[in-house]
């Protein structure tokens, strides 16, 4: 239902000596996501997970390659057009507004401001109390609260393809399990093709397919069992101690 | 008595479809058009005959006063001095506003000086909306001034709004706070084209445990200019905060200068100021929910000025 064809995203950066240097963040990626399946994308920080999500939503513009959604070429469609086609994205770092409430966002997402319908959505999502409706989506929200609201606005759109970028960051222990169950339920009941970017084992266990990213490439696709040794391996290489006297920040990555 | 244009202006500035309930005073082109008083609220022309004095009896609750001003006579610069005396422990809403309908080439203006004496324990919500319209080329100016004196434990909430169409505005707000009193001011101004608006605010925290919060939201479209100055002076153990945010949409300019002065060791003063374009992440979020770029901008601005 979603096909990435040789998709690349690069930026040009200038170093201290003003030499231009091309950074390839997503490298010639090709992959087909199948309708109604649940995917988990994981991989080290900086491996390109968010960049790819934003390429699919149209927030990032690809350097080359194409994106096909339900057989249609959407490579050159805007964010709004992709949203209307049925793609939704929950941001890793959701925007905070001034003077805009959860109710306002839900009304835009669900195209209704009918009180009963809005309450029904909040109940269906389950993880936000009804009292959230009139909360301003501003800097006063806690990190977990804003992630719950972000997730709710994605579900409220009834998307064909839902991408959740680390929905579990800042979420308390008691909400993780219901959140996983909620996304599974949406997948099963509404046939929502679901992509969750996460480092959390609960999401990896819920997924039909695991993708592991490293340096802008998919280095693994398959089930969790065979993914585990690779993930364990990452753990080792990501925490290797810095050589004595090493001041290079790269080392801490 | 009220013609169709008057009614439209009244609706914009005071959300009135018909003559209001309770006490009111409607001023049109410098003269009283209509007035009503209640058992607790008296409205009289003042001694100098250049405005009105509104006296609210102590303990008056759940009543409101509407005092809209409408102008549609070219070349008129209407200056008015209004005084409000709000009795002890009263709890009232005062709705002011000025609408200018300019049809010709001559300038029209309104200068409203509103002085408030809020007695002990009284609570007031003051709502003021300014709007100018009409197709005439004449310049529309509005220079509102508010002076507020809060006695012990008085509470005042002021909403000052200039929605559009005003070519030049010079706004002045001053307040002196007695012990235990509190003042919340929210000012919202939107300018466009070549319009100019300046706002000068001075809040003096004179009594112990007085508190004030001044919030300013500016939207600057076209080539317009807005300047915002706010100073808070703490002379006692008190709390004050200034928050001013400006969004520049096109090629406008903005200057924002909050200033704080503490003359007491237990004063707690703070300010936040920001000027910038509409935030990209807010636009992206709304567009990713299906809004067009224009719809997203509108939603953000409406929320910001809410
Ligand atoms: N517009 C950009 N300009 C420059 N560098 C960028 C840009 N977008 C992304 N990057 C870089 O690309 C790399 C991948 O970023 P991305 O946010 O996709 O990582 P991620 O896998 O989501 O990481 P995390 O797990 O920390 O969220 C990072 O090193 C980031 O700094
Ligand atoms: Mg990320």
XYZ file of C-alpha atoms and ligand atoms in Angstrom:
591
model
C 0.000 0.000 0.000
C 3.038 2.231 0.517
C 6.022 1.795 -1.698
C 9.364 3.555 -1.364
C 11.404 3.449 -4.571
C 15.085 4.331 -4.318
C 14.236 7.064 -1.860
C 17.110 9.317 -0.800
C 17.376 12.365 1.402
C 20.602 14.333 1.649
C 21.543 17.702 3.047
C 24.542 19.830 2.304
C 26.434 21.009 5.327
C 29.399 23.327 5.604
C 32.237 22.475 7.962
C 34.433 25.005 9.834
C 36.611 25.498 6.772
C 33.516 26.269 4.672
C 33.925 23.067 2.733
C 30.589 21.802 1.555
C 29.884 18.288 2.546
C 26.937 16.152 1.561
C 25.254 14.170 4.321
C 23.188 11.228 3.115
C 20.537 10.707 5.727
C 18.290 8.244 3.863
C 20.228 6.201 1.321
C 18.557 4.764 -1.759
C 15.819 3.088 0.268
C 13.316 0.745 -1.360
C 10.622 -1.025 0.630
C 6.946 -1.971 0.355
C 4.625 -1.715 3.346
C 1.612 -4.036 3.022
C -1.955 -3.060 3.747
C -3.222 -3.648 7.270
C 0.089 -4.789 8.718
C 1.802 -3.514 11.840
C 5.431 -2.435 11.411
C 7.928 -1.402 14.044
C 10.952 0.622 12.993
C 13.859 0.699 15.402
C 17.539 1.526 15.264
C 20.089 3.799 16.886
C 19.586 7.533 17.410
C 20.284 9.433 14.238
C 19.743 6.436 11.949
C 17.037 8.239 9.926
C 13.743 6.951 11.389
C 12.158 10.381 11.830
C 13.568 11.589 8.528
C 11.878 8.721 6.693
C 8.571 9.299 8.520
C 8.652 12.951 7.474
C 9.489 11.970 3.891
C 6.362 9.811 3.812
C 4.200 12.629 5.267
C 5.698 15.133 2.801
C 7.287 17.292 5.504
C 10.741 16.486 4.154
C 11.277 16.696 0.393
C 13.182 13.763 -1.050
C 16.453 14.379 -2.889
C 15.660 11.577 -5.314
C 13.443 8.535 -5.674
C 9.692 8.171 -5.289
C 6.834 7.372 -2.923
C 3.719 5.463 -4.069
C 0.559 5.236 -1.977
C -2.168 2.760 -2.948
C -0.650 2.572 -6.410
C -0.563 6.361 -6.926
C 2.596 8.380 -7.275
C 2.516 10.849 -4.366
C 6.172 11.896 -4.661
C 5.256 15.468 -5.511
C 2.133 15.876 -3.387
C 2.032 18.423 -0.546
C 1.567 17.576 3.132
C -2.116 18.555 2.929
C -2.725 16.377 -0.141
C -1.050 13.387 1.469
C -3.106 13.929 4.622
C -6.280 14.000 2.549
C -5.190 10.809 0.787
C -5.197 9.063 4.186
C -1.702 9.378 5.654
C -1.277 10.569 9.249
C 1.846 11.193 11.293
C 2.300 11.595 15.049
C 5.340 13.781 15.618
C 8.220 12.702 17.830
C 8.314 16.257 19.180
C 4.735 17.586 18.867
C 4.155 21.274 18.239
C 2.984 23.427 21.124
C 0.571 26.223 20.317
C -0.812 29.323 21.985
C -4.544 29.531 22.594
C -5.351 26.261 20.821
C -6.935 23.430 22.790
C -7.028 19.669 22.364
C -10.662 20.166 21.322
C -9.586 22.461 18.459
C -7.038 19.945 17.186
C -9.459 17.045 17.459
C -12.110 19.036 15.611
C -9.695 19.667 12.720
C -8.512 16.047 12.711
C -12.015 14.553 12.787
C -13.723 17.319 10.779
C -16.465 17.755 13.363
C -16.947 19.965 16.393
C -19.950 18.035 17.625
C -19.454 17.508 21.363
C -20.826 13.955 21.360
C -18.626 12.875 18.468
C -15.524 14.411 20.036
C -16.230 12.689 23.349
C -16.691 9.426 21.484
C -13.226 9.778 19.941
C -11.631 10.552 23.301
C -13.336 7.469 24.763
C -12.206 5.328 21.850
C -8.615 6.493 22.297
C -8.980 5.796 26.003
C -5.594 7.046 27.138
C -6.649 10.709 27.532
C -9.155 11.593 30.254
C -12.259 13.453 29.033
C -11.093 16.487 30.993
C -8.227 16.832 28.492
C -10.615 18.231 25.871
C -10.307 21.814 26.989
C -6.631 21.700 27.843
C -4.585 24.194 25.871
C -1.950 22.454 23.760
C 0.800 24.792 24.940
C 4.007 24.766 26.928
C 2.133 23.932 30.136
C 1.434 20.338 29.045
C 3.737 17.656 30.399
C 5.839 15.595 27.996
C 3.589 12.552 28.382
C 0.357 14.542 28.067
C 1.324 16.107 24.767
C 2.320 12.708 23.351
C -1.088 11.286 24.293
C -2.813 14.222 22.596
C -0.606 13.827 19.533
C -1.519 10.172 19.263
C -5.235 10.925 19.686
C -5.207 13.461 16.839
C -3.746 10.797 14.542
C -6.337 8.159 15.469
C -9.129 10.740 15.130
C -8.351 11.056 11.433
C -9.130 7.369 10.781
C -6.098 7.202 8.508
C -5.343 4.389 6.090
C -1.680 4.686 7.063
C -0.725 5.820 10.566
C 2.880 6.583 11.493
C 3.679 7.041 15.181
C 7.116 8.466 15.928
C 8.176 7.197 19.362
C 4.666 7.425 20.846
C 5.924 6.012 24.143
C 8.467 8.698 25.097
C 7.436 10.285 28.372
C 4.499 7.876 28.744
C 4.065 6.347 32.201
C 4.373 2.601 32.818
C 0.620 2.223 33.280
C -0.196 3.632 29.855
C 2.259 1.689 27.675
C 0.258 -1.543 27.607
C -3.090 0.182 26.866
C -1.332 2.235 24.171
C 0.028 -0.859 22.443
C -3.410 -2.519 22.713
C -5.048 0.606 21.260
C -2.813 0.688 18.193
C -3.302 -3.064 17.702
C -7.090 -2.618 17.950
C -7.029 0.195 15.381
C -4.963 -2.021 13.098
C -7.303 -5.012 13.426
C -10.678 -3.245 13.455
C -10.007 -0.526 10.893
C -7.318 -2.300 8.858
C -5.039 0.664 9.552
C -1.579 0.097 8.167
C 0.522 1.011 11.189
C 4.152 2.056 11.451
C 5.520 2.662 14.928
C 8.994 4.063 15.415
C 10.085 2.833 18.818
C 12.839 1.421 20.974
C 10.262 -0.112 23.308
C 10.078 -3.881 23.450
C 6.271 -3.843 23.877
C 5.852 -2.293 20.421
C 8.435 -4.600 18.866
C 6.506 -7.582 20.258
C 3.213 -6.249 18.887
C 4.572 -5.785 15.365
C 4.097 -8.175 12.445
C 7.336 -6.966 10.938
C 10.427 -5.321 12.392
C 12.658 -2.986 10.414
C 16.043 -2.043 11.812
C 17.605 1.167 10.532
C 21.265 2.038 10.655
C 22.948 4.992 8.947
C 19.958 5.670 6.703
C 19.528 2.084 5.514
C 17.282 -0.824 6.386
C 19.701 -3.413 7.700
C 17.087 -5.944 8.804
C 13.501 -6.854 8.046
C 11.727 -9.777 9.636
C 10.419 -11.069 12.941
C 11.500 -10.080 16.422
C 13.269 -13.318 17.232
C 15.924 -12.879 14.583
C 16.064 -9.134 15.243
C 17.080 -9.554 18.877
C 20.704 -10.573 18.312
C 21.214 -7.565 16.027
C 19.682 -5.227 18.579
C 21.845 -6.738 21.307
C 24.847 -6.167 19.108
C 23.891 -2.506 18.700
C 23.755 -2.161 22.412
C 27.379 -3.190 22.614
C 28.653 -0.934 19.880
C 26.647 2.090 21.037
C 28.018 2.012 24.529
C 31.636 1.260 23.798
C 33.888 3.319 26.047
C 35.677 6.297 24.591
C 39.398 5.898 23.990
C 41.500 7.790 26.500
C 41.892 11.471 25.696
C 39.252 11.280 22.955
C 37.458 14.613 22.713
C 35.548 13.980 19.519
C 31.812 14.294 20.177
C 31.243 11.535 17.573
C 32.428 9.196 20.206
C 29.344 9.774 22.326
C 26.893 8.924 19.581
C -33.103 55.173 16.684
C -30.331 52.753 15.712
C -29.881 52.430 11.971
C -28.553 49.349 10.184
C -24.940 50.535 10.131
C -25.055 51.433 13.816
C -26.364 47.983 14.554
C -23.594 46.321 12.600
C -20.931 48.318 14.427
C -22.527 47.541 17.766
C -22.519 43.872 16.929
C -18.826 43.930 16.063
C -17.615 45.860 19.079
C -20.060 44.801 21.775
C -21.635 41.625 20.382
C -24.995 43.319 20.705
C -27.886 42.522 18.403
C -30.250 44.872 20.137
C -30.249 47.277 23.041
C -28.465 45.575 25.933
C -29.956 44.312 29.170
C -29.120 46.278 32.292
C -27.318 49.590 32.355
C -25.951 51.092 29.184
C -24.884 54.287 27.512
C -24.512 54.541 23.760
C -22.542 57.477 22.405
C -22.739 58.369 18.739
C -20.721 61.132 17.062
C -19.938 62.809 20.365
C -23.472 62.797 21.791
C -25.557 60.537 23.958
C -27.796 58.407 21.800
C -29.411 56.303 24.448
C -28.967 55.394 28.091
C -30.428 53.194 30.799
C -29.652 52.857 34.482
C -30.598 50.239 37.053
C -31.266 50.370 40.791
C -27.568 49.696 41.443
C -25.869 51.317 38.483
C -26.109 55.000 37.826
C -24.848 56.760 34.691
C -24.612 60.528 34.639
C -23.042 63.108 32.381
C -20.036 64.464 34.260
C -19.599 68.053 35.431
C -17.429 69.135 32.555
C -19.951 67.596 30.204
C -17.211 65.763 28.342
C -18.108 62.240 29.364
C -19.990 60.118 31.831
C -19.591 58.934 35.392
C -20.746 55.406 36.068
C -21.342 54.666 39.719
C -21.865 51.089 40.804
C -23.321 50.616 44.271
C -21.410 48.496 46.817
C -22.336 44.827 46.722
C -23.821 44.906 43.203
C -23.371 41.444 41.713
C -23.991 39.829 38.341
C -24.735 43.080 36.561
C -23.174 44.536 33.470
C -22.689 47.966 31.923
C -22.379 48.501 28.184
C -20.838 51.755 27.002
C -20.223 51.522 23.264
C -19.169 54.474 21.138
C -19.912 54.717 17.437
C -18.626 57.244 14.958
C -19.643 57.761 11.379
C -19.312 61.506 10.903
C -16.302 62.548 8.818
C -13.875 65.054 10.310
C -14.969 64.377 13.872
C -12.425 63.714 16.591
C -14.434 62.613 19.567
C -12.730 62.982 22.958
C -14.442 61.491 25.963
C -13.597 61.225 29.675
C -15.417 58.463 31.487
C -15.113 57.637 35.156
C -16.156 54.394 36.798
C -16.611 54.064 40.502
C -17.097 50.469 41.513
C -18.369 50.067 45.085
C -17.010 47.680 47.704
C -17.510 43.979 47.035
C -19.347 44.574 43.780
C -18.805 42.049 40.982
C -19.601 43.459 37.545
C -18.709 43.320 33.872
C -18.087 46.513 31.921
C -18.173 46.301 28.145
C -16.755 49.232 26.254
C -15.789 49.511 22.622
C -15.527 51.885 19.775
C -16.537 51.365 16.199
C -15.720 53.786 13.419
C -17.489 53.631 10.091
C -15.652 55.877 7.695
C -17.364 56.649 4.429
C -15.519 59.742 3.174
C -12.068 61.238 2.746
C -12.020 63.044 6.105
C -10.271 61.616 9.135
C -12.193 60.346 12.100
C -10.921 59.613 15.536
C -11.815 58.654 19.043
C -9.925 59.264 22.236
C -11.459 57.571 25.210
C -9.973 58.181 28.624
C -11.371 55.693 31.102
C -10.612 56.026 34.770
C -11.530 53.247 37.175
C -11.742 53.460 40.930
C -12.185 49.944 42.220
C -13.102 49.910 45.894
C -12.119 47.266 48.450
C -12.924 43.699 47.496
C -14.683 44.617 44.255
C -14.233 42.509 41.120
C -14.443 43.900 37.625
C -14.136 42.377 34.215
C -13.545 45.068 31.608
C -13.837 44.230 27.918
C -12.881 46.788 25.298
C -13.000 46.179 21.554
C -11.919 48.572 18.853
C -12.771 48.225 15.219
C -12.889 50.513 12.195
C -14.470 49.886 8.834
C -16.083 51.569 5.853
C -14.715 52.249 2.403
C -13.748 55.919 2.829
C -10.142 56.992 2.460
C -10.131 59.055 5.676
C -7.713 58.052 8.387
C -9.206 56.270 11.388
C -7.425 56.828 14.680
C -8.132 55.507 18.153
C -6.231 56.487 21.242
C -7.681 54.732 24.243
C -6.361 55.374 27.718
C -7.208 53.409 30.816
C -6.230 54.368 34.348
C -7.048 51.871 37.037
C -6.794 52.350 40.790
C -7.299 49.180 42.791
C -8.023 49.380 46.499
C -7.352 46.580 48.935
C -8.225 43.097 47.600
C -9.835 44.431 44.451
C -9.560 42.217 41.356
C -9.613 43.467 37.801
C -9.397 41.565 34.558
C -9.062 43.651 31.402
C -9.362 42.448 27.823
C -8.297 45.089 25.339
C -8.705 44.211 21.702
C -8.086 46.018 18.441
C -9.268 43.795 15.646
C -8.623 45.690 12.489
C -9.195 48.736 10.363
C -7.594 51.209 12.766
C -4.894 53.216 10.959
C -3.252 54.703 13.996
C -3.571 53.787 17.617
C -1.763 55.036 20.632
C -2.839 53.012 23.606
C -2.015 53.911 27.197
C -2.743 51.719 30.188
C -1.818 52.676 33.727
C -2.603 50.968 36.974
C -1.826 51.336 40.653
C -2.425 48.286 42.820
C -3.276 48.400 46.507
C -2.602 45.631 49.060
C -3.802 42.154 48.078
C -5.253 43.386 44.799
C -4.758 41.737 41.431
C -4.787 42.895 37.846
C -4.730 40.776 34.709
C -4.431 42.633 31.421
C -4.658 40.890 28.057
C -4.100 43.083 25.048
C -4.600 41.781 21.508
C -3.806 43.899 18.516
C -3.838 43.023 14.835
C -2.553 45.478 12.254
C -2.285 45.302 8.489
C -1.269 47.475 5.524
C 0.394 50.695 6.678
C -1.268 50.762 10.079
C 0.595 51.739 13.211
C -0.168 50.856 16.780
C 1.726 51.642 19.943
C 0.922 50.509 23.427
C 2.379 52.058 26.574
C 1.737 50.315 29.846
C 2.739 51.176 33.358
C 1.734 49.059 36.300
C 2.689 50.029 39.830
C 2.513 47.344 42.487
C 2.114 49.552 45.524
C 0.534 47.330 48.144
C 1.889 44.188 49.787
C 0.752 40.969 48.105
C -0.510 42.709 45.019
C -0.191 40.709 41.799
C -0.279 41.595 38.161
C 0.070 39.773 34.874
C 0.252 41.681 31.612
C -0.148 39.641 28.421
C 0.231 41.136 24.976
C -0.418 39.350 21.699
C 0.383 41.173 18.473
C -0.195 40.065 14.911
C 1.558 42.257 12.388
C 0.492 41.858 8.774
C 1.456 43.756 5.620
C 3.867 46.620 6.246
C 2.296 47.583 9.547
C 4.142 48.454 12.708
C 3.452 47.731 16.342
C 5.405 48.841 19.355
C 4.821 47.577 22.825
C 6.216 49.070 25.994
C 5.409 47.744 29.413
C 6.941 48.645 32.701
C 6.183 47.164 36.042
C 7.325 48.822 39.223
C 7.178 46.938 42.499
C 7.135 49.079 45.620
C 6.091 46.311 47.973
C 6.192 42.555 48.469
C 4.436 41.703 45.250
C 4.373 39.591 42.110
C 4.425 40.785 38.532
C 4.824 39.179 35.140
C 4.894 40.565 31.598
C 4.427 38.269 28.620
C 4.542 39.733 25.138
C 4.491 37.767 21.912
C 4.409 39.120 18.402
C 3.881 37.265 15.138
C 5.160 39.022 12.034
C 3.356 37.721 8.957
C 4.705 39.724 6.025
C 7.052 42.711 6.167
C 5.930 44.382 9.350
C 8.064 45.752 12.149
C 7.792 45.341 15.854
C 9.573 46.687 18.873
C 8.904 45.169 22.255
C 10.382 46.563 25.447
C 9.318 45.071 28.741
C 10.900 46.674 31.780
C 10.917 45.680 35.406
C 11.852 47.725 38.424
C 11.921 46.489 41.984
C 12.016 48.909 44.873
C 11.409 46.242 47.459
C 13.530 43.177 48.349
C 10.535 40.825 48.287
C 9.336 41.811 44.845
C 9.130 38.975 42.341
C 9.123 40.221 38.768
C 9.627 38.408 35.481
C 9.075 38.843 31.795
C 9.017 36.847 28.572
C 9.101 38.383 25.138
C 9.188 36.865 21.700
C 8.954 38.111 18.135
C 8.851 35.797 15.166
C 7.130 34.262 12.201
C 4.427 31.656 12.592
C 6.157 28.569 13.940
C 6.888 25.980 11.257
C 6.117 23.012 13.478
C 2.623 24.402 14.205
C 1.946 24.783 10.473
C 3.240 21.270 9.723
C 1.079 19.747 12.429
C -2.117 21.368 11.159
C -1.324 20.601 7.515
C -0.591 16.974 8.380
C -4.148 16.831 9.730
C -5.481 17.914 6.334
C -5.584 21.713 6.714
C -4.388 23.823 3.782
C -1.596 26.333 4.364
C -4.107 29.216 4.567
C -6.396 27.322 6.947
C -3.442 26.459 9.136
C -2.306 30.109 9.311
C -5.842 31.212 10.215
C -6.193 28.632 12.945
C -2.867 29.619 14.499
C -3.630 33.358 14.409
C -7.138 32.925 15.772
C -5.812 30.841 18.642
C -3.005 33.282 19.322
C -5.450 36.196 19.562
C -8.063 34.254 21.500
N 17.288 18.903 7.769
C 18.403 18.338 8.279
N 19.593 18.968 8.192
C 20.708 18.416 8.695
N 20.727 17.228 9.311
C 19.594 16.546 9.441
C 18.362 17.067 8.931
N 17.377 16.185 9.212
C 17.970 15.167 9.863
N 19.308 15.368 9.995
C 20.269 14.446 10.612
O 20.004 13.167 10.125
C 20.208 12.188 11.113
C 18.958 11.343 11.259
O 17.980 12.069 11.976
P 16.592 11.460 12.422
O 15.890 12.491 13.185
O 15.910 10.896 11.244
O 17.064 10.281 13.385
P 16.194 9.234 14.194
O 16.540 7.893 13.699
O 14.779 9.617 14.196
O 16.824 9.402 15.645
P 16.156 9.367 17.128
O 16.101 7.941 17.536
O 17.128 10.115 17.969
O 14.827 10.054 17.045
C 20.603 12.938 12.362
O 22.010 12.873 12.478
C 20.148 14.343 12.102
O 20.955 15.268 12.763
Mg 13.492 10.345 15.611
